[in-house]
Amino acid sequence: MGHAFHAGVLTALGDELGWDARRADLVVGTSAGSIVASMLRAGMPPVDMVRRGSRLPLSPEGAAVVRRAGLGPLRARPERRRATGPMASPARLRAAVRAPWTVSPGSLAAALMPEGTVPTEDIAVPFDNLFGAVWPARPTWIVAVQLDTGRRVAFGRPGAPPATPAEAVRASCAIPAFFEPAEIGGQRYVDGGVHSTTNADLVADEAPDLVLVSAPMSAVRGAVRLGPTAPIRQIARLSLAREVAGLRGRRIPVVAFQPTAADLELMAGDSLDPRKFAPVAAAAEASTRRRLARADVRERLAALA
């Protein structure tokens, strides 16, 4: 679902403004966003992300990326297994007891839940094929969280632990209590969304001309209704609001794209169901086009020209 939302937003930006997301000076990807970020850096046009997820013919450029990645037909999501057993990281709990002021709620929750059991090797294969051990030439940061320390890591950022793009994507996508943690350099990593579903604050020191945020796990104000994902979306929306406020406080322009109420209706249910890709991508594209029709939003996006 996150992949579909990102693809729809980026396709609308390209069509309406003539801006190609592959040219972004810096791309920060978290969870599904790590896949989209890596595909952009491999040369995949956003519109072809939508076409592939919707089972439509690709452009020659997109088809070439798919061939290099070794991607076959879209498959059903992995079988959903209820994780059982002891907590994933007693070490994180002990550290939280010693220094509670350092604890982020998400990292503590990931530590308290059972460890996921669904393998993640298949997630990494296309990125091994596309990049091998070579990191993308243009700045690309892939966010994950160390399970046993709660530390946020942006792989690809100066000073981050070494990792291949495939390892970083695998770590960023390791949803706690579902996918098994990814081990890199002797550390276990889980989904970067454990810290923040957007991690927009990471770019503050780069002094960008404009920050665009695609936030599929959040929602526009008033769009969230009662349901199993409502608390997560409210937390994500508040977290994004803090990140945006911090950037704007440094006079960095930000435009965030979040699901509308209509988008959320289509996104309800199993977030890994590939049958939802086409309708979610189309809805995200349509809601983004409506937003881009506003003169004030166009003015804020002037840097893209």
PDB file of C-alpha atoms in Angstrom:
ATOM      1  CA  MET A   1       0.000   0.000   0.000  1.00  0.00           C
ATOM      2  CA  GLY A   2       2.840   2.400   0.811  1.00  0.00           C
ATOM      3  CA  HIS A   3       4.573   1.592  -2.484  1.00  0.00           C
ATOM      4  CA  ALA A   4       1.323   2.328  -4.357  1.00  0.00           C
ATOM      5  CA  PHE A   5       0.759   5.639  -2.579  1.00  0.00           C
ATOM      6  CA  HIS A   6       4.324   6.843  -3.216  1.00  0.00           C
ATOM      7  CA  ALA A   7       4.108   5.869  -6.882  1.00  0.00           C
ATOM      8  CA  GLY A   8       0.796   7.680  -7.337  1.00  0.00           C
ATOM      9  CA  VAL A   9       2.058  10.877  -5.687  1.00  0.00           C
ATOM     10  CA  LEU A  10       5.300  10.947  -7.691  1.00  0.00           C
ATOM     11  CA  THR A  11       3.498  10.226 -10.958  1.00  0.00           C
ATOM     12  CA  ALA A  12       1.135  13.154 -10.402  1.00  0.00           C
ATOM     13  CA  LEU A  13       4.054  15.467  -9.582  1.00  0.00           C
ATOM     14  CA  GLY A  14       5.755  14.435 -12.795  1.00  0.00           C
ATOM     15  CA  ASP A  15       2.699  14.864 -14.978  1.00  0.00           C
ATOM     16  CA  GLU A  16       1.515  18.143 -13.493  1.00  0.00           C
ATOM     17  CA  LEU A  17       4.830  19.889 -12.915  1.00  0.00           C
ATOM     18  CA  GLY A  18       7.213  18.173 -15.316  1.00  0.00           C
ATOM     19  CA  TRP A  19       9.441  17.204 -12.399  1.00  0.00           C
ATOM     20  CA  ASP A  20      11.138  13.796 -12.460  1.00  0.00           C
ATOM     21  CA  ALA A  21      11.627  12.394  -8.946  1.00  0.00           C
ATOM     22  CA  ARG A  22      14.702  10.550 -10.172  1.00  0.00           C
ATOM     23  CA  ARG A  23      16.464  13.943 -10.294  1.00  0.00           C
ATOM     24  CA  ALA A  24      15.969  14.668  -6.586  1.00  0.00           C
ATOM     25  CA  ASP A  25      19.229  15.753  -4.954  1.00  0.00           C
ATOM     26  CA  LEU A  26      18.533  13.538  -1.936  1.00  0.00           C
ATOM     27  CA  VAL A  27      16.042  10.718  -1.460  1.00  0.00           C
ATOM     28  CA  VAL A  28      15.252   9.376   2.016  1.00  0.00           C
ATOM     29  CA  GLY A  29      13.312   6.097   2.074  1.00  0.00           C
ATOM     30  CA  THR A  30      11.678   4.322   4.981  1.00  0.00           C
ATOM     31  CA  SER A  31      10.022   0.885   4.783  1.00  0.00           C
ATOM     32  CA  ALA A  32       8.079   0.792   1.481  1.00  0.00           C
ATOM     33  CA  GLY A  33       9.728   4.133   0.746  1.00  0.00           C
ATOM     34  CA  SER A  34      13.119   2.405   0.784  1.00  0.00           C
ATOM     35  CA  ILE A  35      11.981   0.278  -2.157  1.00  0.00           C
ATOM     36  CA  VAL A  36      10.675   3.306  -4.051  1.00  0.00           C
ATOM     37  CA  ALA A  37      13.828   5.327  -3.312  1.00  0.00           C
ATOM     38  CA  SER A  38      16.061   2.517  -4.561  1.00  0.00           C
ATOM     39  CA  MET A  39      13.963   1.982  -7.683  1.00  0.00           C
ATOM     40  CA  LEU A  40      14.199   5.710  -8.458  1.00  0.00           C
ATOM     41  CA  ARG A  41      17.969   5.572  -8.144  1.00  0.00           C
ATOM     42  CA  ALA A  42      18.009   2.518 -10.430  1.00  0.00           C
ATOM     43  CA  GLY A  43      16.278   4.627 -13.083  1.00  0.00           C
ATOM     44  CA  MET A  44      12.676   3.452 -12.737  1.00  0.00           C
ATOM     45  CA  PRO A  45      10.184   6.169 -13.794  1.00  0.00           C
ATOM     46  CA  PRO A  46       7.420   6.629 -11.188  1.00  0.00           C
ATOM     47  CA  VAL A  47       4.736   6.109 -13.824  1.00  0.00           C
ATOM     48  CA  ASP A  48       6.203   2.656 -14.509  1.00  0.00           C
ATOM     49  CA  MET A  49       5.966   1.818 -10.809  1.00  0.00           C
ATOM     50  CA  VAL A  50       2.244   2.495 -11.149  1.00  0.00           C
ATOM     51  CA  ARG A  51       2.002   0.536 -14.395  1.00  0.00           C
ATOM     52  CA  ARG A  52       3.827  -2.496 -13.057  1.00  0.00           C
ATOM     53  CA  GLY A  53       1.747  -2.606  -9.882  1.00  0.00           C
ATOM     54  CA  SER A  54      -1.379  -2.215 -12.018  1.00  0.00           C
ATOM     55  CA  ARG A  55      -0.233  -4.929 -14.461  1.00  0.00           C
ATOM     56  CA  LEU A  56      -0.027  -2.519 -17.399  1.00  0.00           C
ATOM     57  CA  PRO A  57       2.663  -2.404 -20.127  1.00  0.00           C
ATOM     58  CA  LEU A  58       5.848  -0.572 -19.157  1.00  0.00           C
ATOM     59  CA  SER A  59       7.867   1.959 -21.082  1.00  0.00           C
ATOM     60  CA  PRO A  60      11.114   0.638 -22.596  1.00  0.00           C
ATOM     61  CA  GLU A  61      13.004   2.470 -19.838  1.00  0.00           C
ATOM     62  CA  GLY A  62      10.954   0.888 -17.066  1.00  0.00           C
ATOM     63  CA  ALA A  63      11.042  -2.557 -18.672  1.00  0.00           C
ATOM     64  CA  ALA A  64      14.855  -2.365 -18.791  1.00  0.00           C
ATOM     65  CA  VAL A  65      15.037  -1.701 -15.034  1.00  0.00           C
ATOM     66  CA  VAL A  66      12.668  -4.613 -14.344  1.00  0.00           C
ATOM     67  CA  ARG A  67      14.855  -6.930 -16.449  1.00  0.00           C
ATOM     68  CA  ARG A  68      18.032  -5.841 -14.666  1.00  0.00           C
ATOM     69  CA  ALA A  69      16.342  -6.364 -11.309  1.00  0.00           C
ATOM     70  CA  GLY A  70      15.185  -9.844 -12.312  1.00  0.00           C
ATOM     71  CA  LEU A  71      11.632  -9.040 -11.250  1.00  0.00           C
ATOM     72  CA  GLY A  72       9.041 -11.581 -12.264  1.00  0.00           C
ATOM     73  CA  PRO A  73       5.251 -11.253 -12.150  1.00  0.00           C
ATOM     74  CA  LEU A  74       3.770  -9.769  -8.991  1.00  0.00           C
ATOM     75  CA  ARG A  75       3.111 -12.399  -6.366  1.00  0.00           C
ATOM     76  CA  ALA A  76       0.652 -12.701  -3.511  1.00  0.00           C
ATOM     77  CA  ARG A  77       1.857 -11.353  -0.209  1.00  0.00           C
ATOM     78  CA  PRO A  78       3.671 -13.698   2.179  1.00  0.00           C
ATOM     79  CA  GLU A  79       1.413 -15.795   4.364  1.00  0.00           C
ATOM     80  CA  ARG A  80       0.520 -13.772   7.437  1.00  0.00           C
ATOM     81  CA  ARG A  81       1.703 -15.649  10.491  1.00  0.00           C
ATOM     82  CA  ARG A  82       0.998 -14.565  14.030  1.00  0.00           C
ATOM     83  CA  ALA A  83       4.332 -14.137  15.760  1.00  0.00           C
ATOM     84  CA  THR A  84       4.612 -16.005  19.034  1.00  0.00           C
ATOM     85  CA  GLY A  85       7.311 -16.487  21.604  1.00  0.00           C
ATOM     86  CA  PRO A  86       9.357 -14.263  23.898  1.00  0.00           C
ATOM     87  CA  MET A  87       9.992 -10.576  23.360  1.00  0.00           C
ATOM     88  CA  ALA A  88      12.308  -9.774  20.477  1.00  0.00           C
ATOM     89  CA  SER A  89      14.881  -7.793  22.506  1.00  0.00           C
ATOM     90  CA  PRO A  90      15.213  -8.097  26.294  1.00  0.00           C
ATOM     91  CA  ALA A  91      18.402  -6.010  25.914  1.00  0.00           C
ATOM     92  CA  ARG A  92      16.358  -3.059  24.662  1.00  0.00           C
ATOM     93  CA  LEU A  93      13.996  -3.355  27.629  1.00  0.00           C
ATOM     94  CA  ARG A  94      16.907  -3.390  30.076  1.00  0.00           C
ATOM     95  CA  ALA A  95      18.403  -0.305  28.441  1.00  0.00           C
ATOM     96  CA  ALA A  96      15.028   1.429  28.608  1.00  0.00           C
ATOM     97  CA  VAL A  97      14.787   0.751  32.329  1.00  0.00           C
ATOM     98  CA  ARG A  98      18.269   2.212  32.887  1.00  0.00           C
ATOM     99  CA  ALA A  99      17.678   5.318  30.728  1.00  0.00           C
ATOM    100  CA  PRO A 100      13.950   5.820  30.103  1.00  0.00           C
ATOM    101  CA  TRP A 101      14.489   9.370  28.773  1.00  0.00           C
ATOM    102  CA  THR A 102      16.251   7.877  25.713  1.00  0.00           C
ATOM    103  CA  VAL A 103      13.384   5.586  24.729  1.00  0.00           C
ATOM    104  CA  SER A 104      11.233   6.114  21.660  1.00  0.00           C
ATOM    105  CA  PRO A 105       7.829   4.409  21.981  1.00  0.00           C
ATOM    106  CA  GLY A 106       8.173   2.630  18.649  1.00  0.00           C
ATOM    107  CA  SER A 107      11.555   1.087  19.386  1.00  0.00           C
ATOM    108  CA  LEU A 108      10.319  -0.139  22.768  1.00  0.00           C
ATOM    109  CA  ALA A 109       7.190  -1.649  21.207  1.00  0.00           C
ATOM    110  CA  ALA A 110       9.307  -3.438  18.588  1.00  0.00           C
ATOM    111  CA  ALA A 111      11.491  -4.871  21.365  1.00  0.00           C
ATOM    112  CA  LEU A 112       8.522  -6.067  23.433  1.00  0.00           C
ATOM    113  CA  MET A 113       6.765  -7.839  20.552  1.00  0.00           C
ATOM    114  CA  PRO A 114       7.779 -11.345  19.486  1.00  0.00           C
ATOM    115  CA  GLU A 115      10.383 -11.535  16.761  1.00  0.00           C
ATOM    116  CA  GLY A 116       8.941 -11.818  13.252  1.00  0.00           C
ATOM    117  CA  THR A 117       9.360 -15.060  11.327  1.00  0.00           C
ATOM    118  CA  VAL A 118       8.632 -14.261   7.665  1.00  0.00           C
ATOM    119  CA  PRO A 119      11.927 -14.316   5.691  1.00  0.00           C
ATOM    120  CA  THR A 120      13.051 -11.148   3.900  1.00  0.00           C
ATOM    121  CA  GLU A 121      15.624 -12.528   1.459  1.00  0.00           C
ATOM    122  CA  ASP A 122      13.278 -12.104  -1.507  1.00  0.00           C
ATOM    123  CA  ILE A 123      12.960  -8.380  -0.773  1.00  0.00           C
ATOM    124  CA  ALA A 124      16.721  -7.975  -1.195  1.00  0.00           C
ATOM    125  CA  VAL A 125      17.234  -9.937  -4.434  1.00  0.00           C
ATOM    126  CA  PRO A 126      16.177  -7.230  -6.956  1.00  0.00           C
ATOM    127  CA  PHE A 127      18.455  -4.680  -5.307  1.00  0.00           C
ATOM    128  CA  ASP A 128      21.381  -7.073  -5.267  1.00  0.00           C
ATOM    129  CA  ASN A 129      20.816  -7.462  -8.998  1.00  0.00           C
ATOM    130  CA  LEU A 130      20.517  -3.709  -9.580  1.00  0.00           C
ATOM    131  CA  PHE A 131      23.337  -2.419  -7.370  1.00  0.00           C
ATOM    132  CA  GLY A 132      25.465  -5.259  -6.027  1.00  0.00           C
ATOM    133  CA  ALA A 133      27.733  -3.813  -3.347  1.00  0.00           C
ATOM    134  CA  VAL A 134      27.811  -0.323  -4.939  1.00  0.00           C
ATOM    135  CA  TRP A 135      25.709   2.389  -3.311  1.00  0.00           C
ATOM    136  CA  PRO A 136      23.740   4.694  -5.680  1.00  0.00           C
ATOM    137  CA  ALA A 137      25.836   7.576  -6.978  1.00  0.00           C
ATOM    138  CA  ARG A 138      23.265  10.222  -5.993  1.00  0.00           C
ATOM    139  CA  PRO A 139      22.611  10.708  -2.249  1.00  0.00           C
ATOM    140  CA  THR A 140      20.189   8.056  -1.017  1.00  0.00           C
ATOM    141  CA  TRP A 141      19.450   7.349   2.642  1.00  0.00           C
ATOM    142  CA  ILE A 142      17.629   4.192   3.714  1.00  0.00           C
ATOM    143  CA  VAL A 143      16.303   4.300   7.282  1.00  0.00           C
ATOM    144  CA  ALA A 144      16.141   1.368   9.717  1.00  0.00           C
ATOM    145  CA  VAL A 145      16.245   0.960  13.506  1.00  0.00           C
ATOM    146  CA  GLN A 146      18.627  -1.196  15.522  1.00  0.00           C
ATOM    147  CA  LEU A 147      16.381  -3.565  17.422  1.00  0.00           C
ATOM    148  CA  ASP A 148      18.587  -3.963  20.501  1.00  0.00           C
ATOM    149  CA  THR A 149      19.557  -0.298  20.944  1.00  0.00           C
ATOM    150  CA  GLY A 150      16.630   1.609  19.426  1.00  0.00           C
ATOM    151  CA  ARG A 151      19.105   3.693  17.413  1.00  0.00           C
ATOM    152  CA  ARG A 152      17.889   5.119  14.120  1.00  0.00           C
ATOM    153  CA  VAL A 153      20.315   4.515  11.247  1.00  0.00           C
ATOM    154  CA  ALA A 154      20.175   6.115   7.803  1.00  0.00           C
ATOM    155  CA  PHE A 155      22.242   3.793   5.632  1.00  0.00           C
ATOM    156  CA  GLY A 156      24.061   5.716   2.907  1.00  0.00           C
ATOM    157  CA  ARG A 157      24.397   8.806   5.082  1.00  0.00           C
ATOM    158  CA  PRO A 158      27.966   9.811   5.981  1.00  0.00           C
ATOM    159  CA  GLY A 159      28.997   8.051   9.183  1.00  0.00           C
ATOM    160  CA  ALA A 160      26.376   5.283   8.931  1.00  0.00           C
ATOM    161  CA  PRO A 161      27.396   1.627   9.280  1.00  0.00           C
ATOM    162  CA  PRO A 162      28.406   0.037   5.961  1.00  0.00           C
ATOM    163  CA  ALA A 163      25.695  -1.871   4.092  1.00  0.00           C
ATOM    164  CA  THR A 164      24.780  -2.747   0.545  1.00  0.00           C
ATOM    165  CA  PRO A 165      21.584  -1.229  -0.885  1.00  0.00           C
ATOM    166  CA  ALA A 166      19.933  -4.653  -0.743  1.00  0.00           C
ATOM    167  CA  GLU A 167      20.811  -5.092   2.933  1.00  0.00           C
ATOM    168  CA  ALA A 168      19.552  -1.609   3.756  1.00  0.00           C
ATOM    169  CA  VAL A 169      16.215  -2.137   1.997  1.00  0.00           C
ATOM    170  CA  ARG A 170      15.765  -5.483   3.675  1.00  0.00           C
ATOM    171  CA  ALA A 171      16.385  -3.893   7.081  1.00  0.00           C
ATOM    172  CA  SER A 172      14.125  -0.902   6.427  1.00  0.00           C
ATOM    173  CA  CYS A 173      11.241  -3.204   5.433  1.00  0.00           C
ATOM    174  CA  ALA A 174      11.499  -5.613   8.393  1.00  0.00           C
ATOM    175  CA  ILE A 175       8.101  -4.933   9.985  1.00  0.00           C
ATOM    176  CA  PRO A 176       8.339  -5.961  13.677  1.00  0.00           C
ATOM    177  CA  ALA A 177       6.508  -9.152  14.683  1.00  0.00           C
ATOM    178  CA  PHE A 178       5.975 -10.008  10.983  1.00  0.00           C
ATOM    179  CA  PHE A 179       9.239 -10.053   9.029  1.00  0.00           C
ATOM    180  CA  GLU A 180      12.338 -11.423  10.713  1.00  0.00           C
ATOM    181  CA  PRO A 181      14.905  -8.764  11.707  1.00  0.00           C
ATOM    182  CA  ALA A 182      17.706  -8.151   9.212  1.00  0.00           C
ATOM    183  CA  GLU A 183      21.253  -8.614  10.476  1.00  0.00           C
ATOM    184  CA  ILE A 184      23.949  -6.218   9.235  1.00  0.00           C
ATOM    185  CA  GLY A 185      27.408  -6.040  10.782  1.00  0.00           C
ATOM    186  CA  GLY A 186      26.330  -8.079  13.780  1.00  0.00           C
ATOM    187  CA  GLN A 187      23.353  -5.809  14.576  1.00  0.00           C
ATOM    188  CA  ARG A 188      19.672  -6.693  14.150  1.00  0.00           C
ATOM    189  CA  TYR A 189      17.565  -4.115  12.347  1.00  0.00           C
ATOM    190  CA  VAL A 190      13.832  -3.572  11.940  1.00  0.00           C
ATOM    191  CA  ASP A 191      11.581  -1.265   9.928  1.00  0.00           C
ATOM    192  CA  GLY A 192      12.629   2.396  10.006  1.00  0.00           C
ATOM    193  CA  GLY A 193       8.996   3.307  10.645  1.00  0.00           C
ATOM    194  CA  VAL A 194       9.567   2.170  14.222  1.00  0.00           C
ATOM    195  CA  HIS A 195      11.233   5.564  14.741  1.00  0.00           C
ATOM    196  CA  SER A 196       9.220   7.596  12.232  1.00  0.00           C
ATOM    197  CA  THR A 197       7.238   6.680   9.143  1.00  0.00           C
ATOM    198  CA  THR A 198       8.703   9.704   7.321  1.00  0.00           C
ATOM    199  CA  ASN A 199      12.027  10.668   8.974  1.00  0.00           C
ATOM    200  CA  ALA A 200      11.864  14.052   7.240  1.00  0.00           C
ATOM    201  CA  ASP A 201      13.881  15.683  10.019  1.00  0.00           C
ATOM    202  CA  LEU A 202      17.016  13.925   8.765  1.00  0.00           C
ATOM    203  CA  VAL A 203      17.419  16.394   5.897  1.00  0.00           C
ATOM    204  CA  ALA A 204      17.501  19.552   8.024  1.00  0.00           C
ATOM    205  CA  ASP A 205      21.279  19.949   7.998  1.00  0.00           C
ATOM    206  CA  GLU A 206      21.375  19.603   4.193  1.00  0.00           C
ATOM    207  CA  ALA A 207      19.710  23.042   3.803  1.00  0.00           C
ATOM    208  CA  PRO A 208      17.496  21.923   0.904  1.00  0.00           C
ATOM    209  CA  ASP A 209      15.591  24.329  -1.341  1.00  0.00           C
ATOM    210  CA  LEU A 210      12.447  22.254  -0.870  1.00  0.00           C
ATOM    211  CA  VAL A 211      11.431  19.092   0.978  1.00  0.00           C
ATOM    212  CA  LEU A 212       8.690  16.878  -0.448  1.00  0.00           C
ATOM    213  CA  VAL A 213       7.212  14.281   1.902  1.00  0.00           C
ATOM    214  CA  SER A 214       5.070  11.364   0.758  1.00  0.00           C
ATOM    215  CA  ALA A 215       3.465   9.967   3.919  1.00  0.00           C
ATOM    216  CA  PRO A 216       1.229   6.940   3.268  1.00  0.00           C
ATOM    217  CA  MET A 217       1.016   5.973   6.952  1.00  0.00           C
ATOM    218  CA  SER A 218      -0.247   9.411   7.978  1.00  0.00           C
ATOM    219  CA  ALA A 219      -3.477  11.172   6.907  1.00  0.00           C
ATOM    220  CA  VAL A 220      -4.729  14.692   6.366  1.00  0.00           C
ATOM    221  CA  ARG A 221      -6.346  16.317   9.382  1.00  0.00           C
ATOM    222  CA  GLY A 222      -9.804  14.921  10.080  1.00  0.00           C
ATOM    223  CA  ALA A 223      -9.486  12.012   7.622  1.00  0.00           C
ATOM    224  CA  VAL A 224      -8.807   9.277  10.184  1.00  0.00           C
ATOM    225  CA  ARG A 225     -11.805   7.294  11.379  1.00  0.00           C
ATOM    226  CA  LEU A 226     -12.009   4.655  14.077  1.00  0.00           C
ATOM    227  CA  GLY A 227     -10.380   1.413  13.023  1.00  0.00           C
ATOM    228  CA  PRO A 228      -7.350  -0.805  13.680  1.00  0.00           C
ATOM    229  CA  THR A 229      -4.907   1.596  12.000  1.00  0.00           C
ATOM    230  CA  ALA A 230      -6.330   4.816  13.448  1.00  0.00           C
ATOM    231  CA  PRO A 231      -3.891   5.071  16.403  1.00  0.00           C
ATOM    232  CA  ILE A 232      -0.885   4.407  14.140  1.00  0.00           C
ATOM    233  CA  ARG A 233      -2.025   7.037  11.640  1.00  0.00           C
ATOM    234  CA  GLN A 234      -2.632   9.605  14.340  1.00  0.00           C
ATOM    235  CA  ILE A 235       0.841   9.016  15.769  1.00  0.00           C
ATOM    236  CA  ALA A 236       2.349   9.229  12.276  1.00  0.00           C
ATOM    237  CA  ARG A 237       0.476  12.470  11.545  1.00  0.00           C
ATOM    238  CA  LEU A 238       1.661  14.095  14.786  1.00  0.00           C
ATOM    239  CA  SER A 239       5.229  12.901  14.187  1.00  0.00           C
ATOM    240  CA  LEU A 240       5.182  14.315  10.660  1.00  0.00           C
ATOM    241  CA  ALA A 241       3.779  17.614  11.979  1.00  0.00           C
ATOM    242  CA  ARG A 242       6.711  17.899  14.400  1.00  0.00           C
ATOM    243  CA  GLU A 243       9.212  17.141  11.645  1.00  0.00           C
ATOM    244  CA  VAL A 244       7.625  19.669   9.284  1.00  0.00           C
ATOM    245  CA  ALA A 245       7.551  22.326  12.033  1.00  0.00           C
ATOM    246  CA  GLY A 246      11.232  21.739  12.710  1.00  0.00           C
ATOM    247  CA  LEU A 247      12.136  22.149   9.042  1.00  0.00           C
ATOM    248  CA  ARG A 248      10.000  25.242   8.603  1.00  0.00           C
ATOM    249  CA  GLY A 249      11.509  26.664  11.769  1.00  0.00           C
ATOM    250  CA  ARG A 250      14.811  26.605   9.865  1.00  0.00           C
ATOM    251  CA  ARG A 251      13.114  28.312   6.907  1.00  0.00           C
ATOM    252  CA  ILE A 252      13.124  25.175   4.787  1.00  0.00           C
ATOM    253  CA  PRO A 253       9.983  24.936   2.591  1.00  0.00           C
ATOM    254  CA  VAL A 254       8.065  21.659   2.982  1.00  0.00           C
ATOM    255  CA  VAL A 255       5.111  20.192   1.100  1.00  0.00           C
ATOM    256  CA  ALA A 256       3.681  16.955   2.505  1.00  0.00           C
ATOM    257  CA  PHE A 257       1.316  14.595   0.703  1.00  0.00           C
ATOM    258  CA  GLN A 258      -0.867  12.469   3.008  1.00  0.00           C
ATOM    259  CA  PRO A 259      -3.846  10.175   2.321  1.00  0.00           C
ATOM    260  CA  THR A 260      -7.243  11.823   2.186  1.00  0.00           C
ATOM    261  CA  ALA A 261     -10.413  10.236   3.563  1.00  0.00           C
ATOM    262  CA  ALA A 262     -11.144   8.840   0.082  1.00  0.00           C
ATOM    263  CA  ASP A 263      -7.639   7.384  -0.122  1.00  0.00           C
ATOM    264  CA  LEU A 264      -8.018   5.765   3.299  1.00  0.00           C
ATOM    265  CA  GLU A 265     -11.210   3.995   2.273  1.00  0.00           C
ATOM    266  CA  LEU A 266      -9.258   2.144  -0.425  1.00  0.00           C
ATOM    267  CA  MET A 267      -6.249   1.577   1.828  1.00  0.00           C
ATOM    268  CA  ALA A 268      -8.290  -0.121   4.562  1.00  0.00           C
ATOM    269  CA  GLY A 269      -7.551  -3.788   5.155  1.00  0.00           C
ATOM    270  CA  ASP A 270      -4.465  -5.858   4.378  1.00  0.00           C
ATOM    271  CA  SER A 271      -1.644  -3.450   3.559  1.00  0.00           C
ATOM    272  CA  LEU A 272       0.328  -6.180   1.767  1.00  0.00           C
ATOM    273  CA  ASP A 273      -2.479  -7.270  -0.603  1.00  0.00           C
ATOM    274  CA  PRO A 274      -1.187  -6.678  -4.174  1.00  0.00           C
ATOM    275  CA  ARG A 275      -4.759  -6.441  -5.480  1.00  0.00           C
ATOM    276  CA  LYS A 276      -5.030  -3.073  -3.737  1.00  0.00           C
ATOM    277  CA  PHE A 277      -2.058  -1.583  -5.558  1.00  0.00           C
ATOM    278  CA  ALA A 278      -3.859  -0.291  -8.659  1.00  0.00           C
ATOM    279  CA  PRO A 279      -6.808   1.383  -6.893  1.00  0.00           C
ATOM    280  CA  VAL A 280      -4.608   2.907  -4.164  1.00  0.00           C
ATOM    281  CA  ALA A 281      -2.091   4.274  -6.691  1.00  0.00           C
ATOM    282  CA  ALA A 282      -4.897   5.735  -8.821  1.00  0.00           C
ATOM    283  CA  ALA A 283      -6.534   7.352  -5.788  1.00  0.00           C
ATOM    284  CA  ALA A 284      -3.233   8.827  -4.566  1.00  0.00           C
ATOM    285  CA  GLU A 285      -2.525  10.184  -8.035  1.00  0.00           C
ATOM    286  CA  ALA A 286      -5.986  11.769  -8.230  1.00  0.00           C
ATOM    287  CA  SER A 287      -5.847  13.348  -4.761  1.00  0.00           C
ATOM    288  CA  THR A 288      -2.362  14.706  -5.497  1.00  0.00           C
ATOM    289  CA  ARG A 289      -3.566  16.256  -8.769  1.00  0.00           C
ATOM    290  CA  ARG A 290      -6.396  17.961  -6.900  1.00  0.00           C
ATOM    291  CA  ARG A 291      -3.921  19.357  -4.386  1.00  0.00           C
ATOM    292  CA  LEU A 292      -1.604  20.561  -7.140  1.00  0.00           C
ATOM    293  CA  ALA A 293      -4.474  22.497  -8.702  1.00  0.00           C
ATOM    294  CA  ARG A 294      -4.322  24.933  -5.775  1.00  0.00           C
ATOM    295  CA  ALA A 295      -2.415  28.121  -6.526  1.00  0.00           C
ATOM    296  CA  ASP A 296      -0.821  28.254  -3.051  1.00  0.00           C
ATOM    297  CA  VAL A 297       0.575  24.726  -3.421  1.00  0.00           C
ATOM    298  CA  ARG A 298       1.938  25.511  -6.901  1.00  0.00           C
ATOM    299  CA  GLU A 299       3.657  28.548  -5.480  1.00  0.00           C
ATOM    300  CA  ARG A 300       5.319  26.501  -2.744  1.00  0.00           C
ATOM    301  CA  LEU A 301       6.542  24.012  -5.365  1.00  0.00           C
ATOM    302  CA  ALA A 302       8.143  26.684  -7.544  1.00  0.00           C
ATOM    303  CA  ALA A 303      11.625  25.306  -6.774  1.00  0.00           C
ATOM    304  CA  LEU A 304      10.820  22.217  -8.840  1.00  0.00           C
ATOM    305  CA  ALA A 305      10.865  24.343 -11.981  1.00  0.00           C
TER     306      ALA A 305
END
